[in-house]
Amino acid sequence: MLNSSQMKLFTCSTFLFLFLACQSPQGPTKTESASTAYLEEITITQLQKGYKEGKYTITKVVKDYLQRIDAIDKNGPQLNSIIYVNPDAVKQAEELEKEMATGKIRGPMHGIPVIIKDNIDTHEMPTTAGSIAMRNSFPDQDSWVVRKLTEAGAIIIAKSNLSEWANFRANMSSSGWSGLGGQSKNPYVTDRNPCGSSSGSGVAVAANLCVIAIGTETDGSIVCPSNSNGIVGLKPTVGLISRTGIIPISFSQDTPGPMCRTVEDVAVSLGVMVGVDSSDSKTLNPSAIFHSDYTKFLKPDGLKGKRLGLLTNKLGFHAKVDTLMMEAVNFMKDQGAMVIEIESHLDDIGKESFDVLLYEFKEGVNKYFASLGSDAPIKSLDELIAFNNKDSVELQYFDQHLLEMANAKGDLQSSEYNSALNKIQKVTREEGIDKLMNEHQLDAILAPTGSPAWKTDLVNGDHFMGGSSSLAAIAGYPSIAVPMGFVGELPVGISIMGRAWSEPLLLEIAYGYEQGTKHRKAPKYILTD
């Protein structure tokens, strides 16, 4: 669930970003385009309206999405965003169609195809974290997220590729690469990186292989692939959505979240996933605020009267991103918002932040292995490390140094761990987001989400230039990334973050910005020579 370059909050690389030379578009096949073009950029509301009017059937929609996966992901541009396709997807669509015909509607997601990141448990398909060692790991039950989605009528049509172990394995890695799934590609320019770790989820949504996808984030892994793939991604407050049945990195930072093409679809899908789960203590927070319908917070004039803080120390990593950010700020001002320049620095908590992740990963992943029972293919972090050392693919490009470092840590009673956790939460919460918002009476904080996608490099790993995910991620506070424009053919996003449980306000601001700018554009699958 990490953006690989933000794992340690280490200093970002400052490479000169040279844009594309020879470009040639490669669209989907003609057969695919003619038969499934109606699905491109379609929303939950449009699909539900089509079902109600008899324009579409659930079975046809699911079959056509599976056709798109075959034509675009496995053939054609070969985006490699999908690890598994649900063999029962069509059967489940037929069942939901019969229910709809009798007047039974399970919920707002009835008949909506969803793709799930492959670190989220599905009992009908393996849950692998992209690891060859886990390729035959079938959990006994669905995760909380999958159960809530299916109860609301969603169909899980596939599991998406990811940065292996959610990018918590190697000192140096390529986002979107896993031993089991290979390297995912950016659908805008296919030799560019999709960012991670929810890379496959971001690619699948951008390429219209599903209506929505679910990602997970520890630090950057929802918002960064949303930035690089031109979509909307929400990292909720930790505890808004249960993590039960998700392969963990960090108990204090992990959260699943929706990745969609519109803010409205984020709001619809969010409402069916939130709630109290006795198996996840983070959802038991007495301060938690849950809503079953977040669409009521979507207002076209959502920017009017808002006080927003611009994190100026998150600018400067890319001149063209800065230009787009200033255009976004000017638009917000024109819509009636006040934007104030602010700063927040995290330079002094890099070691502590990384230590917390090491401790919590060891504790969490060993508990996950234990939950799989006696038939689990891997039963401990020790066994995983040993497996990788013997496998011909797993260490072909990158090491497993982070696994080894985590395995050497003690338990969560360690004074080193507790001291580090207390420090990083204090710096990012009461001395960070809360302090900034109190001092300046802010409704939300703004920053560029990240840079245009870099070229995928299996030799040197990611070439990350800059981003803004860590402040909200370490605090456990919400952040939403929304398309902000393009640098050449590559999309970039703006992040809007705020206090704990402030998702309604962030959605209102994001919706006002999205509706007034409409920066989202479908990818062209450009190949470079």
Coordinates of C-alpha atoms in Angstrom, one line a residue:
M1 CA 0.0 0.0 0.0
L2 CA 3.0 2.3 -0.4
N3 CA 4.3 4.5 -3.1
S4 CA 7.7 2.9 -3.2
S5 CA 9.6 6.2 -3.0
Q6 CA 7.6 7.3 0.1
M7 CA 8.2 4.3 2.3
K8 CA 10.9 6.0 4.3
L9 CA 10.0 9.6 3.5
F10 CA 13.5 9.8 2.1
T11 CA 14.5 12.7 0.0
C12 CA 12.9 12.6 -3.5
S13 CA 15.0 12.4 -6.6
T14 CA 15.2 15.5 -8.7
F15 CA 15.5 14.2 -12.2
L16 CA 14.9 16.4 -15.2
F17 CA 11.7 15.0 -16.7
L18 CA 12.1 14.7 -20.5
F19 CA 8.8 14.2 -22.2
L20 CA 7.9 11.8 -25.0
A21 CA 9.7 11.7 -28.3
C22 CA 8.2 9.5 -31.0
Q23 CA 4.6 8.7 -30.1
S24 CA 2.0 6.6 -31.8
P25 CA -1.5 5.9 -30.5
Q26 CA -2.6 2.3 -30.2
G27 CA -6.3 2.0 -29.5
P28 CA -8.2 -1.1 -28.6
T29 CA -9.0 -3.5 -31.4
K30 CA -11.8 -2.5 -33.8
T31 CA -13.9 -5.4 -32.7
E32 CA -13.7 -4.4 -29.1
S33 CA -14.3 -0.8 -29.8
A34 CA -17.5 -1.4 -31.8
S35 CA -19.1 -3.8 -29.3
T36 CA -18.2 -2.3 -26.0
A37 CA -17.6 1.4 -26.7
Y38 CA -20.8 2.3 -24.7
L39 CA -18.9 1.4 -21.5
E40 CA -16.2 4.0 -22.0
E41 CA -16.5 6.6 -19.2
I42 CA -19.9 5.2 -18.0
T43 CA -20.9 6.0 -14.4
I44 CA -22.8 4.1 -11.8
T45 CA -25.8 6.4 -12.3
Q46 CA -25.8 5.9 -16.0
L47 CA -25.6 2.2 -15.7
Q48 CA -28.4 2.0 -13.2
K49 CA -30.6 4.2 -15.4
G50 CA -29.8 1.9 -18.4
Y51 CA -30.8 -1.1 -16.4
K52 CA -34.0 0.5 -15.3
E53 CA -34.9 1.5 -18.8
G54 CA -34.0 -1.8 -20.3
K55 CA -31.2 -0.3 -22.4
Y56 CA -28.6 -2.6 -20.8
T57 CA -28.7 -5.9 -19.0
I58 CA -26.4 -6.8 -16.1
T59 CA -25.2 -10.0 -17.9
K60 CA -24.3 -8.1 -21.1
V61 CA -22.5 -5.4 -19.2
V62 CA -20.4 -8.0 -17.3
K63 CA -19.6 -10.0 -20.4
D64 CA -18.6 -6.8 -22.2
Y65 CA -16.3 -5.8 -19.4
L66 CA -14.7 -9.2 -19.5
Q67 CA -14.3 -8.8 -23.3
R68 CA -12.6 -5.4 -22.7
I69 CA -10.2 -7.1 -20.2
D70 CA -9.3 -9.6 -22.8
A71 CA -9.0 -7.1 -25.6
I72 CA -7.2 -4.3 -23.8
D73 CA -5.5 -5.9 -20.8
K74 CA -4.4 -9.3 -22.1
N75 CA -4.1 -8.4 -25.8
G76 CA -3.9 -5.1 -27.7
P77 CA -2.0 -2.6 -25.4
Q78 CA -1.4 -5.4 -22.9
L79 CA -1.8 -3.3 -19.8
N80 CA -1.3 -6.3 -17.5
S81 CA -3.5 -4.8 -14.8
I82 CA -5.5 -7.9 -14.0
I83 CA -4.2 -11.0 -12.2
Y84 CA -7.4 -13.1 -12.0
V85 CA -10.8 -12.9 -13.6
N86 CA -13.7 -14.2 -11.6
P87 CA -14.9 -17.4 -13.3
D88 CA -18.4 -17.0 -11.7
A89 CA -18.8 -13.4 -12.8
V90 CA -21.4 -14.1 -15.5
K91 CA -23.3 -16.5 -13.3
Q92 CA -23.5 -13.9 -10.6
A93 CA -24.6 -11.3 -13.1
E94 CA -27.5 -13.6 -14.2
E95 CA -28.6 -14.0 -10.6
L96 CA -28.6 -10.3 -10.0
E97 CA -30.5 -9.8 -13.2
K98 CA -33.2 -12.2 -12.1
E99 CA -33.4 -10.4 -8.7
M100 CA -33.8 -7.1 -10.5
A101 CA -36.6 -8.5 -12.7
T102 CA -38.6 -9.4 -9.6
G103 CA -38.1 -5.9 -8.1
K104 CA -35.4 -6.8 -5.7
I105 CA -32.6 -4.3 -5.6
R106 CA -29.8 -5.1 -3.2
G107 CA -28.5 -1.5 -3.0
P108 CA -26.9 1.3 -5.0
M109 CA -24.3 -1.0 -6.5
H110 CA -26.7 -3.5 -7.9
G111 CA -25.2 -4.9 -11.1
I112 CA -22.1 -2.7 -10.9
P113 CA -18.8 -4.4 -12.0
V114 CA -16.0 -3.9 -9.6
I115 CA -12.3 -4.9 -9.6
I116 CA -10.6 -5.6 -6.3
K117 CA -6.9 -5.2 -5.5
D118 CA -5.3 -8.6 -5.0
N119 CA -4.3 -8.0 -1.4
I120 CA -8.0 -8.0 -0.5
D121 CA -9.6 -11.4 0.4
T122 CA -12.1 -13.0 -2.0
H123 CA -13.0 -16.6 -1.1
E124 CA -13.8 -17.4 -4.8
M125 CA -10.4 -16.3 -6.1
P126 CA -6.9 -16.4 -4.6
T127 CA -5.6 -13.5 -2.6
T128 CA -1.9 -13.2 -3.4
A129 CA -0.4 -9.7 -2.8
G130 CA 1.2 -10.4 -6.2
S131 CA 3.5 -13.1 -4.7
I132 CA 4.1 -16.4 -6.4
A133 CA 4.3 -17.9 -3.0
M134 CA 0.6 -17.0 -2.5
R135 CA -0.8 -18.1 -5.9
N136 CA -2.9 -20.9 -4.4
S137 CA -4.0 -19.0 -1.2
F138 CA -7.8 -19.2 -1.0
P139 CA -9.1 -17.4 2.1
D140 CA -12.1 -19.0 3.8
Q141 CA -14.3 -15.9 3.5
D142 CA -14.6 -12.6 1.8
S143 CA -13.0 -9.5 3.3
W144 CA -15.3 -6.8 4.9
V145 CA -15.0 -4.7 1.8
V146 CA -16.0 -7.4 -0.6
R147 CA -18.9 -8.5 1.6
K148 CA -20.2 -5.0 1.8
L149 CA -19.9 -4.4 -1.9
T150 CA -21.7 -7.6 -2.8
E151 CA -24.4 -7.1 -0.3
A152 CA -25.1 -3.8 -2.1
G153 CA -25.3 -5.7 -5.4
A154 CA -21.8 -5.3 -6.8
I155 CA -20.1 -8.0 -8.9
I156 CA -16.4 -8.6 -8.3
I157 CA -15.3 -9.4 -11.9
A158 CA -11.5 -9.6 -11.3
K159 CA -8.6 -9.1 -9.0
S160 CA -6.0 -6.4 -10.0
N161 CA -2.3 -6.5 -10.2
L162 CA -0.3 -4.5 -7.6
S163 CA 3.2 -3.7 -6.5
E164 CA 4.1 -6.9 -4.8
W165 CA 3.3 -7.0 -1.0
A166 CA 1.9 -3.5 -1.6
N167 CA 5.4 -2.2 -2.3
F168 CA 6.8 -3.3 1.0
R169 CA 9.4 -5.8 -0.1
A170 CA 12.4 -4.2 -1.8
N171 CA 14.7 -1.3 -1.1
M172 CA 14.3 -0.4 -4.8
S173 CA 11.3 -1.5 -6.9
S174 CA 9.2 -0.7 -10.0
S175 CA 5.6 0.2 -9.0
G176 CA 3.1 -2.1 -10.6
W177 CA 5.5 -5.1 -10.8
S178 CA 4.8 -8.3 -9.0
G179 CA 6.3 -11.7 -9.3
L180 CA 3.0 -13.3 -10.1
G181 CA 1.4 -10.5 -12.2
G182 CA 4.4 -9.0 -14.0
Q183 CA 4.6 -5.3 -14.8
S184 CA 1.4 -3.2 -15.2
K185 CA 1.5 -0.4 -17.8
N186 CA 0.2 3.1 -17.8
P187 CA -2.7 3.3 -20.3
Y188 CA -1.9 6.9 -21.4
V189 CA 1.7 6.1 -22.5
T190 CA 2.4 2.4 -22.2
D191 CA 6.1 2.6 -21.4
R192 CA 5.3 4.9 -18.4
N193 CA 4.7 3.7 -14.9
P194 CA 1.2 3.4 -13.4
C195 CA 2.5 4.2 -9.9
G196 CA 1.6 1.9 -7.0
S197 CA 0.9 0.0 -5.1
S198 CA -2.7 0.0 -6.3
S199 CA -1.4 0.2 -9.8
G200 CA -3.6 -2.4 -11.4
S201 CA -6.7 -0.8 -9.8
G202 CA -5.8 2.6 -11.2
V203 CA -5.0 1.2 -14.7
A204 CA -8.3 -0.8 -14.8
V205 CA -10.4 2.2 -14.0
A206 CA -8.6 4.5 -16.4
A207 CA -8.9 2.0 -19.2
N208 CA -12.6 1.4 -18.6
L209 CA -12.2 -2.2 -17.6
C210 CA -14.7 -1.7 -14.8
V211 CA -16.9 0.9 -13.3
I212 CA -14.9 1.2 -10.0
A213 CA -11.9 -0.5 -8.4
I214 CA -10.9 -0.8 -4.8
G215 CA -7.3 0.0 -3.8
T216 CA -5.5 0.2 -0.5
E217 CA -3.1 2.8 0.8
T218 CA -0.5 3.0 3.5
D219 CA 1.2 6.1 2.0
G220 CA 0.4 7.1 -1.5
S221 CA -0.9 3.8 -2.9
I222 CA -4.4 5.1 -3.8
V223 CA -3.6 8.7 -4.6
C224 CA -0.4 8.2 -6.6
P225 CA -1.9 5.7 -9.1
S226 CA -5.0 8.0 -9.3
N227 CA -2.6 10.8 -10.2
S228 CA -0.7 8.8 -12.8
N229 CA -3.8 7.2 -14.4
G230 CA -6.1 10.3 -14.5
I231 CA -8.8 9.2 -12.1
V232 CA -10.3 10.1 -8.7
G233 CA -9.1 8.2 -5.7
L234 CA -10.1 8.6 -2.1
K235 CA -7.9 7.5 0.8
P236 CA -10.4 7.6 3.7
T237 CA -9.7 8.3 7.4
V238 CA -8.2 5.1 8.9
G239 CA -11.2 3.4 10.5
L240 CA -13.9 4.6 8.2
I241 CA -13.7 1.3 6.2
S242 CA -12.7 -2.0 7.9
R243 CA -9.3 -3.6 7.0
T244 CA -10.6 -7.1 8.0
G245 CA -9.5 -9.5 5.3
I246 CA -6.8 -7.3 3.8
I247 CA -3.1 -8.3 3.8
P248 CA -1.6 -5.6 5.9
I249 CA 1.4 -3.3 6.1
S250 CA 0.5 -0.9 8.9
F251 CA -2.2 -1.1 11.5
S252 CA -2.0 2.6 12.1
Q253 CA -2.0 3.7 8.4
D254 CA -3.6 1.1 6.2
T255 CA -7.0 1.7 4.6
P256 CA -8.9 0.6 1.5
G257 CA -10.6 3.1 -0.7
P258 CA -12.5 3.6 -3.9
M259 CA -10.8 4.5 -7.2
C260 CA -13.2 5.8 -9.9
R261 CA -13.5 8.1 -12.9
T262 CA -15.8 10.6 -11.1
V263 CA -16.2 12.1 -7.6
E264 CA -19.8 11.0 -7.7
D265 CA -18.9 7.3 -8.2
V266 CA -16.4 7.6 -5.3
A267 CA -19.3 9.0 -3.1
V268 CA -21.7 6.2 -4.1
S269 CA -19.2 3.4 -3.5
L270 CA -17.9 4.8 -0.3
G271 CA -21.3 4.8 1.3
V272 CA -21.7 1.0 1.0
M273 CA -18.3 0.2 2.4
V274 CA -18.2 2.2 5.6
G275 CA -19.2 1.0 9.1
V276 CA -18.3 -0.5 12.4
D277 CA -16.6 -3.9 12.4
S278 CA -15.9 -5.5 15.7
S279 CA -12.9 -7.2 14.1
D280 CA -11.1 -3.9 13.3
S281 CA -10.7 -1.7 16.4
K282 CA -10.0 1.3 14.3
T283 CA -13.7 1.4 13.2
L284 CA -14.7 1.5 16.9
N285 CA -13.3 5.0 17.4
P286 CA -16.0 7.0 19.2
S287 CA -15.2 10.0 17.1
A288 CA -16.0 8.1 13.8
I289 CA -18.6 9.6 11.5
F290 CA -20.2 7.2 9.1
H291 CA -22.7 8.1 6.3
S292 CA -24.6 5.5 4.2
D293 CA -25.0 8.1 1.4
Y294 CA -22.2 10.5 0.6
T295 CA -23.8 11.7 -2.6
K296 CA -25.8 14.2 -0.5
F297 CA -22.6 16.2 0.0
L298 CA -22.0 16.7 -3.7
K299 CA -22.6 20.4 -4.6
P300 CA -21.6 22.0 -7.9
D301 CA -20.8 25.2 -6.0
G302 CA -18.8 23.2 -3.4
L303 CA -15.9 25.6 -3.5
K304 CA -17.9 28.7 -2.6
G305 CA -16.9 30.2 0.7
K306 CA -14.2 27.6 1.5
R307 CA -10.9 28.5 3.1
L308 CA -8.1 26.3 1.6
G309 CA -4.5 26.1 2.5
L310 CA -1.9 25.6 -0.3
L311 CA 1.1 23.6 0.8
T312 CA 3.8 25.6 -0.9
N313 CA 6.6 23.3 0.3
K314 CA 5.0 20.6 -1.9
L315 CA 5.6 22.6 -5.0
G316 CA 8.8 22.9 -7.0
F317 CA 9.4 19.3 -8.1
H318 CA 8.1 19.9 -11.6
A319 CA 7.5 23.3 -13.3
K320 CA 4.6 22.2 -15.4
V321 CA 2.9 20.6 -12.4
D322 CA 3.3 24.0 -10.6
T323 CA 1.7 25.7 -13.5
L324 CA -1.3 23.4 -13.4
M325 CA -1.5 23.8 -9.6
M326 CA -1.6 27.6 -9.9
E327 CA -4.4 27.3 -12.5
A328 CA -6.3 25.1 -10.1
V329 CA -5.8 27.7 -7.3
N330 CA -7.0 30.5 -9.6
F331 CA -10.1 28.5 -10.6
M332 CA -10.9 27.9 -7.0
K333 CA -10.6 31.6 -6.2
D334 CA -12.9 32.4 -9.1
Q335 CA -15.4 30.0 -7.6
G336 CA -15.5 31.9 -4.3
A337 CA -12.8 30.0 -2.3
M338 CA -10.0 31.7 -0.4
V339 CA -6.6 30.1 -0.8
I340 CA -3.9 30.7 1.8
E341 CA -0.2 29.7 1.4
I342 CA 1.0 27.4 4.2
E343 CA 3.9 25.0 4.9
S344 CA 4.3 21.7 6.7
H345 CA 7.5 19.7 6.9
L346 CA 8.1 16.1 7.8
D347 CA 11.8 15.9 7.3
D348 CA 12.6 15.0 10.9
I349 CA 10.3 11.9 11.2
G350 CA 11.6 9.7 8.3
K351 CA 13.4 7.2 10.5
E352 CA 10.5 6.9 12.9
S353 CA 7.9 6.5 10.2
F354 CA 9.9 3.7 8.5
D355 CA 10.4 1.9 11.9
V356 CA 6.7 2.0 12.6
L357 CA 6.0 0.3 9.2
L358 CA 8.6 -2.4 9.9
Y359 CA 7.2 -3.3 13.3
E360 CA 3.6 -3.2 12.1
F361 CA 4.3 -5.2 9.0
K362 CA 5.9 -8.0 10.8
E363 CA 3.1 -8.2 13.4
G364 CA 0.3 -7.8 10.8
V365 CA 1.5 -10.1 8.1
N366 CA 2.2 -12.9 10.6
K367 CA -1.3 -12.6 12.0
Y368 CA -2.7 -12.7 8.4
F369 CA -0.8 -15.9 7.6
A370 CA -2.0 -17.4 10.8
S371 CA -5.6 -16.5 9.9
L372 CA -5.4 -18.7 6.7
G373 CA -5.2 -21.9 8.8
S374 CA -3.2 -25.0 8.6
D375 CA -3.5 -25.2 4.8
A376 CA -1.9 -21.8 4.2
P377 CA 0.8 -22.0 1.5
I378 CA 3.0 -19.6 3.6
K379 CA 2.7 -19.6 7.4
S380 CA 5.1 -16.9 8.5
L381 CA 7.4 -14.1 7.3
D382 CA 10.3 -16.5 7.8
E383 CA 8.8 -18.9 5.3
L384 CA 8.0 -16.1 2.8
I385 CA 11.7 -14.9 2.9
A386 CA 12.9 -18.5 2.5
F387 CA 10.5 -19.1 -0.5
N388 CA 11.7 -16.0 -2.3
N389 CA 15.3 -17.0 -1.9
K390 CA 14.6 -20.2 -3.8
D391 CA 12.3 -18.8 -6.5
S392 CA 13.6 -18.0 -9.9
V393 CA 11.3 -15.0 -10.5
E394 CA 10.8 -13.3 -7.2
L395 CA 14.3 -11.9 -6.8
Q396 CA 15.0 -11.5 -10.5
Y397 CA 14.8 -7.7 -10.5
F398 CA 14.6 -6.6 -6.9
D399 CA 15.6 -7.7 -3.4
Q400 CA 13.5 -8.4 -0.3
H401 CA 15.5 -6.2 2.1
L402 CA 12.4 -4.7 3.7
L403 CA 11.0 -8.1 4.5
E404 CA 14.2 -9.0 6.1
M405 CA 14.4 -5.8 8.1
A406 CA 10.9 -6.2 9.3
N407 CA 11.5 -9.8 10.4
A408 CA 14.4 -8.6 12.5
K409 CA 12.2 -6.3 14.6
G410 CA 10.6 -7.1 17.9
D411 CA 6.9 -7.0 18.8
L412 CA 4.6 -4.0 19.3
Q413 CA 5.5 -3.7 23.0
S414 CA 8.9 -2.4 22.0
S415 CA 9.7 1.1 23.4
E416 CA 11.3 2.0 20.0
Y417 CA 8.1 1.3 18.2
N418 CA 5.8 3.1 20.6
S419 CA 8.0 6.1 20.9
A420 CA 8.2 6.3 17.1
L421 CA 4.5 5.9 16.6
N422 CA 3.7 8.6 19.2
K423 CA 6.2 11.0 17.5
I424 CA 5.0 10.6 14.0
Q425 CA 1.3 10.9 14.9
K426 CA 1.9 14.0 17.0
V427 CA 3.9 15.7 14.2
T428 CA 1.3 14.9 11.5
R429 CA -1.8 15.5 13.6
E430 CA -1.8 18.1 16.4
E431 CA 1.4 19.7 15.1
G432 CA 0.6 19.1 11.5
I433 CA -2.9 19.0 9.8
D434 CA -4.9 20.0 12.9
K435 CA -2.6 22.9 13.8
L436 CA -2.5 24.2 10.2
M437 CA -6.3 24.1 9.9
N438 CA -6.8 25.7 13.4
E439 CA -4.3 28.5 12.8
H440 CA -5.7 29.4 9.4
Q441 CA -9.3 28.4 10.0
L442 CA -9.1 26.1 7.0
D443 CA -11.7 23.7 5.5
A444 CA -9.1 21.7 3.6
I445 CA -5.4 21.6 2.5
L446 CA -4.3 21.5 -1.2
A447 CA -1.2 20.1 -2.8
P448 CA -0.2 18.6 -6.2
T449 CA -0.6 14.8 -5.9
G450 CA 2.5 14.0 -7.8
S451 CA 4.5 14.2 -11.0
P452 CA 3.7 12.9 -14.5
A453 CA 4.4 9.2 -14.8
W454 CA 8.0 8.2 -15.2
K455 CA 9.3 5.6 -17.6
T456 CA 9.1 2.1 -16.1
D457 CA 12.6 0.9 -15.3
L458 CA 13.2 -2.7 -14.0
V459 CA 16.9 -2.0 -13.6
N460 CA 16.9 1.2 -11.5
G461 CA 13.4 1.1 -10.1
D462 CA 11.0 4.1 -9.7
H463 CA 12.1 7.6 -10.6
F464 CA 9.8 9.5 -8.2
M465 CA 10.0 13.3 -8.4
G466 CA 7.6 14.5 -5.7
G467 CA 4.3 14.1 -4.0
S468 CA 2.2 15.0 -1.1
S469 CA 0.6 11.8 0.3
S470 CA 2.7 11.4 3.5
L471 CA 1.1 14.1 5.7
A472 CA -2.4 12.7 5.6
A473 CA -1.2 9.1 5.3
I474 CA 0.8 9.1 8.5
A475 CA -1.8 11.1 10.4
G476 CA -4.5 8.5 9.3
Y477 CA -6.5 11.4 7.9
P478 CA -8.5 11.5 4.6
S479 CA -7.2 12.7 1.2
I480 CA -8.8 12.7 -2.3
A481 CA -7.0 13.0 -5.6
V482 CA -8.8 14.5 -8.5
P483 CA -7.6 15.0 -12.1
M484 CA -5.9 18.5 -12.5
G485 CA -4.8 18.4 -16.1
F486 CA -2.1 17.0 -18.4
V487 CA 1.6 17.4 -19.0
G488 CA 1.8 16.4 -22.6
E489 CA -0.2 13.1 -22.8
L490 CA 0.3 12.3 -19.1
P491 CA -2.3 13.2 -16.4
V492 CA -1.6 14.7 -13.0
G493 CA -3.8 15.3 -10.0
I494 CA -4.6 17.7 -7.2
S495 CA -4.9 16.3 -3.6
I496 CA -7.4 17.7 -1.1
M497 CA -6.8 16.6 2.5
G498 CA -8.3 17.5 5.8
R499 CA -9.2 16.5 9.4
A500 CA -10.2 13.0 10.5
W501 CA -13.7 12.0 9.4
S502 CA -14.0 15.1 7.0
E503 CA -14.8 13.0 3.9
P504 CA -18.1 14.9 3.3
L505 CA -16.4 18.2 3.2
L506 CA -13.5 16.9 1.0
L507 CA -16.1 15.4 -1.4
E508 CA -17.9 18.7 -1.6
I509 CA -14.8 20.6 -2.5
A510 CA -13.6 17.9 -4.9
Y511 CA -16.9 17.8 -6.7
G512 CA -17.0 21.5 -7.1
Y513 CA -13.5 21.5 -8.6
E514 CA -14.2 18.5 -10.8
Q515 CA -17.5 19.8 -12.2
G516 CA -16.0 23.1 -13.0
T517 CA -12.9 21.8 -14.8
K518 CA -13.7 18.3 -16.3
H519 CA -10.0 17.4 -16.7
R520 CA -10.6 13.7 -17.0
K521 CA -9.9 12.3 -20.4
A522 CA -9.8 8.6 -21.5
P523 CA -6.4 7.2 -22.4
K524 CA -5.1 6.7 -25.9
Y525 CA -2.7 3.8 -25.2
I526 CA 0.2 5.6 -26.8
L527 CA 3.3 3.6 -27.7
T528 CA 6.7 5.2 -27.9
D529 CA 9.4 4.1 -30.4

